Amino acid sequence: MVRLSGRSGARSLRRRSGPRPHRAPDRARGVRAKRVPDAEHPRKHGRRPRSPLSRISVAGQVFLFQAVIVVLLIVAAVVALVLQVRHDSTREARNRSVAVAESFANAPGTREALDDPDPSSVFQPRAEAARKATKVDFIVVMNTDGIRYSHPKPDRIGKQFVGTIEPALQGKVVTEEIIGTIGPLVQAVVPIKDDDGDVVGLVSAGITTATVGGTADQQLPLLLSAAAVALALATGGTALVSRRLLRQTHGLGPHEMTRMYEHHDAVLHAVREGVIIVGDEGRLLLANDEAHRLLELPADAEGRQVADLGLAPDTADLLDSGRVATDEVHRVKDRLLAVNQRPTNLRGGPPGSVATLRDSTELRALSGRAEAARERLSMLYDAGVGIGTSLDVTRTAEELAELAVPRFADFVTVDLFGAVLSGGQAETVTPLRRTAVSGIRKDAPLYPVGEQIAFVASSPQARALHDEQAVLEPRLTEAPGWQAQDLERSAQVVEYGIHSLIAVPLRAGALVLGVVSFWRSQKPEPFDDEELELAEELVARAAVSIDNARRYTREHSMAVTLQRSLLPRTLPEQNTLEIAYRYLPAQAGVGGDWFDVLPLSSARVALVVGDVVGHGLHAAATMGRLRTAVHNFSALDLPPEELLALLDELVARIDQDEAAEGSTAPVTGATCLYAVYDPVSRRCTLARAGHPPPALIRPDGTVEFPDVPAGPPLGLGGLPFETAELDLAEGSRLVLYTDGLVEDRDRDIDEGLELLRAALARAGDSPEETCQTVLDARLPDRPGDDIALLVARTRALPADRIAEWQVPSDPAAVSKVRASLSRQLARWELDDLTFTTELILSELVTNAIRYGGDPIRVRVLHDRTLICEVYDSSNTSPHLRYAAMTDEGGRGLFLVAQLSERWGTRYTPAGKVIWAEQPLP
């Protein structure tokens, strides 16, 4: 170290150490890092290149700088004076030229002289006299066209004025700076007005800036004299200051002083030990950056008494006493410091002591960090092994929560978006659902599992979801944003002892699945940044497993959904048919066979069986599309052949779309059989598209395969579909099936049909017995194709449940129909429906009379619902509309739609039927 001598050296140390307590420790380390290369790689010849100023002493440099500053101030003053004089000259020239021009323009006789036959003879002498009297450079009188009447140079009279006169012609005063033949000048143009205020002439006066700028020459000698005096005084003062500075620096040059400061700064502030210098009166003279950090000294510690710095009593006593100490251990908060202290006056130095401080807790902290790192790696390893053992989203979330408690947090909660639990895409606008909770105790006042939570925007969880970044809330008692979620529950959580929180978004790639919250209660220290990083890594590993489980759940749900869509979950309620069914999947898995039972209007029921050739998700998806299409087309009450034609067009479009996309699995090969049974007429209408024919079991037990025209499979197009009508006695059984029941690799379809006939012949009377007998006889051990079997036993609507009337095309007949209806409802004990039914039937009959054609017929059916039907020969379809307030009609169908459960139109070969259904009371 540099040995300091005398009081001047102590004062120098105090001055140099003044600003250093404000420097951060890392800055001190940065200073040391900058010094090391110079020490390791010394310059050639051991010296740095010097600047010319370094050859002059510090006192000489101060003198030189003072002289330069004074000269610069003088130059600045001269420049400022010149600029000010120039500005004042221009302003004075403007004011004088305007005043002269206005005075001449308003002088008596000026206006009248403009009317003189020779205005120049009048204005020229007056203008010259005025110019000489006012000491301007020119006064020019001109007409409104700018032609001069006067000018100091007579040869320019009668010529065009050079300058701007347009604003003056409008009654304004114009001033402008120009460069004329006589130099830079300012000229003004003012108007000459008559009694009415009209401009009849112009006067211009001008003066050069040199004429009014002579004050600078008068002030400049005075300014230079004052500057010389100031320079002399500054030189004398600087000489005195330089002399005193030379004495205090002991004649050291700038290079030597810089080197001494650099060495002092490097040793004092770059050393990894605390250094403290205390004076003989117990006053702190110097403390380096490390001492500030170890003792946590205030920024203004230098100059204060050691006893007033808030140190521990034993540490303060040691530093204040100045006694010799060697490696004394003192506890300063959470640190153990080894203190060495020596007096500073052993070799003639100033009185006081210097102490060095070394932090002996770093080894213990390093050991603790190594243990924490080992535990961190162990936890992450266990997370990779223990999280994601099952492909279940909820169980994976529970595994994450169980792993982190109590190794990392005291309580862990996992909140996922509801769509994630079912395998869907997360929607951040929807609430979250508490999926997993784990903790060291079971009575924590946190939201329970299954609770739906909508986090407020200020909560840490909402911020983590919005920013997709982990959020650390070290002290929940000072977190109003978290408390705003639920004030009552937040108070309970704090009272329970939970004091710190980390919220981490569950993010798998660009998809946010939810948020994980880590809560601390037992450890008094809050979560820190290192633990925040560990939480992020832990959640990142779990997010991959949860996303995998979500994807599996989605795929599994899709497969299950498609599998379930093969069959209706429940058969619709109806009294027309007694139905039993069976569906057996093939060995290969999901297939494309399906069946449906669809109630139609007027107590009719449609039966449909279809088959998409092939297996797998594609066949099942195609089957779902066809089944949905059949549902939609049947709602239109179309005949079977028209429905199959529409279905054929749909399959053709699907094939075209998939062929355009390069699909390798077209839909060709789909078949369908569609049958409609009417319990009133006991007639069944059937049509098929490439499907096996139905089987019919008569009430006497005979079995036959009705001749139903075979149309082409769906999607081929080009050929129409034909229908067959069967009159079925009550108790007949209609058997619909797919080709998997009658066809396989070992036999053709004809053999299969004969075997099916034999099985049906010995089947019992009920549809259930029929299904079971057929499957027992026909089911192979390992079916290679799906099997769908549908057995329907017919019922007939009793004659006493049917009422029918012919209606003449006369509005007066409506009242008779209402009376007949009222009597019929009374016989059926449906008096509660009399009013609404009469109203519905009146509207329908009135529309048929007004817009339809003869013959008109009314039929009322008493089935599960009360059905009213009106037949007419017209093919026009009525439309429901909302009548305006001023319309006299148009409300009939609206009333029918409001009073009935459902209504519609069905077309027949002879016309149409408008029907409406009402539920029975």
CSV table of N, CA and C in Angstrom, one decimal, residues 20 57 81 109 114 124 158 177 211 228 235 266 307 391 451 479 508 513 559 619 639 654 733 745 758 804 837 857 914:
chain,number,residue,atom,x,y,z
A,20,ARG,N,-17.2,7.0,-3.0
A,20,ARG,CA,-17.2,5.6,-3.3
A,20,ARG,C,-18.3,4.8,-2.6
A,57,SER,N,2.8,20.8,-14.8
A,57,SER,CA,2.3,20.5,-13.4
A,57,SER,C,0.8,20.8,-13.3
A,81,LEU,N,-22.3,41.0,-28.3
A,81,LEU,CA,-22.5,42.4,-28.5
A,81,LEU,C,-22.8,42.7,-30.0
A,109,GLY,N,-51.2,67.8,-48.2
A,109,GLY,CA,-51.0,68.0,-49.6
A,109,GLY,C,-50.5,66.7,-50.4
A,114,LEU,N,-51.3,63.8,-55.8
A,114,LEU,CA,-51.4,62.7,-56.7
A,114,LEU,C,-52.3,63.0,-57.8
A,124,GLN,N,-40.9,65.2,-55.9
A,124,GLN,CA,-39.5,65.0,-55.9
A,124,GLN,C,-38.8,66.0,-55.0
A,158,GLY,N,-40.3,57.2,-62.8
A,158,GLY,CA,-41.1,56.7,-63.8
A,158,GLY,C,-40.9,55.2,-64.1
A,177,GLU,N,-36.5,43.3,-45.6
A,177,GLU,CA,-35.0,43.4,-45.7
A,177,GLU,C,-34.6,43.0,-47.1
A,211,THR,N,-26.3,52.5,-41.5
A,211,THR,CA,-26.5,53.9,-41.1
A,211,THR,C,-26.9,54.0,-39.6
A,228,ALA,N,-9.6,43.2,-20.7
A,228,ALA,CA,-8.2,43.1,-20.3
A,228,ALA,C,-8.1,43.2,-18.8
A,235,THR,N,-5.8,36.2,-14.0
A,235,THR,CA,-4.4,35.7,-14.1
A,235,THR,C,-3.8,35.7,-12.7
A,266,ALA,N,-7.9,0.8,-7.0
A,266,ALA,CA,-7.9,-0.6,-7.3
A,266,ALA,C,-7.8,-1.4,-6.0
A,307,ALA,N,-20.4,4.5,16.7
A,307,ALA,CA,-21.4,4.0,17.6
A,307,ALA,C,-22.8,4.4,17.0
A,391,LEU,N,-52.3,-41.7,-18.9
A,391,LEU,CA,-52.8,-40.7,-19.9
A,391,LEU,C,-54.1,-40.1,-19.4
A,451,GLU,N,-64.0,-26.8,-8.0
A,451,GLU,CA,-64.6,-25.4,-8.0
A,451,GLU,C,-64.2,-24.7,-9.3
A,479,ALA,N,-50.2,-7.7,-1.1
A,479,ALA,CA,-50.6,-7.9,-2.6
A,479,ALA,C,-52.1,-7.6,-2.7
A,508,ALA,N,-47.9,-25.5,-23.0
A,508,ALA,CA,-47.3,-26.5,-23.9
A,508,ALA,C,-47.2,-25.9,-25.2
A,513,LEU,N,-52.7,-24.2,-21.0
A,513,LEU,CA,-53.6,-25.2,-20.5
A,513,LEU,C,-54.3,-24.8,-19.1
A,559,ALA,N,-62.9,-41.1,-30.8
A,559,ALA,CA,-63.2,-42.5,-31.2
A,559,ALA,C,-64.5,-43.0,-30.5
A,619,ALA,N,-64.7,-44.6,-41.9
A,619,ALA,CA,-66.0,-45.2,-42.2
A,619,ALA,C,-67.0,-44.7,-41.1
A,639,PRO,N,-90.9,-38.7,-49.8
A,639,PRO,CA,-91.0,-40.1,-50.1
A,639,PRO,C,-89.7,-40.8,-50.1
A,654,ILE,N,-69.5,-35.6,-51.5
A,654,ILE,CA,-68.4,-35.9,-50.5
A,654,ILE,C,-67.3,-36.6,-51.3
A,733,ARG,N,-94.0,-58.7,-38.8
A,733,ARG,CA,-92.6,-58.2,-38.3
A,733,ARG,C,-91.8,-58.0,-39.6
A,745,ARG,N,-67.0,-64.5,-46.1
A,745,ARG,CA,-66.1,-65.1,-47.1
A,745,ARG,C,-66.4,-66.5,-47.4
A,758,ALA,N,-84.5,-69.4,-42.5
A,758,ALA,CA,-84.7,-70.5,-41.6
A,758,ALA,C,-84.7,-70.1,-40.2
A,804,GLU,N,-112.8,-38.5,-39.7
A,804,GLU,CA,-112.6,-38.0,-41.0
A,804,GLU,C,-113.8,-37.3,-41.6
A,837,THR,N,-108.0,-26.8,-30.6
A,837,THR,CA,-108.1,-27.6,-31.8
A,837,THR,C,-109.1,-27.0,-32.8
A,857,ARG,N,-110.4,-32.4,-47.5
A,857,ARG,CA,-110.7,-33.5,-46.5
A,857,ARG,C,-110.0,-33.2,-45.2
A,914,ILE,N,-101.6,-30.5,-44.8
A,914,ILE,CA,-101.1,-29.6,-43.8
A,914,ILE,C,-101.5,-30.2,-42.4
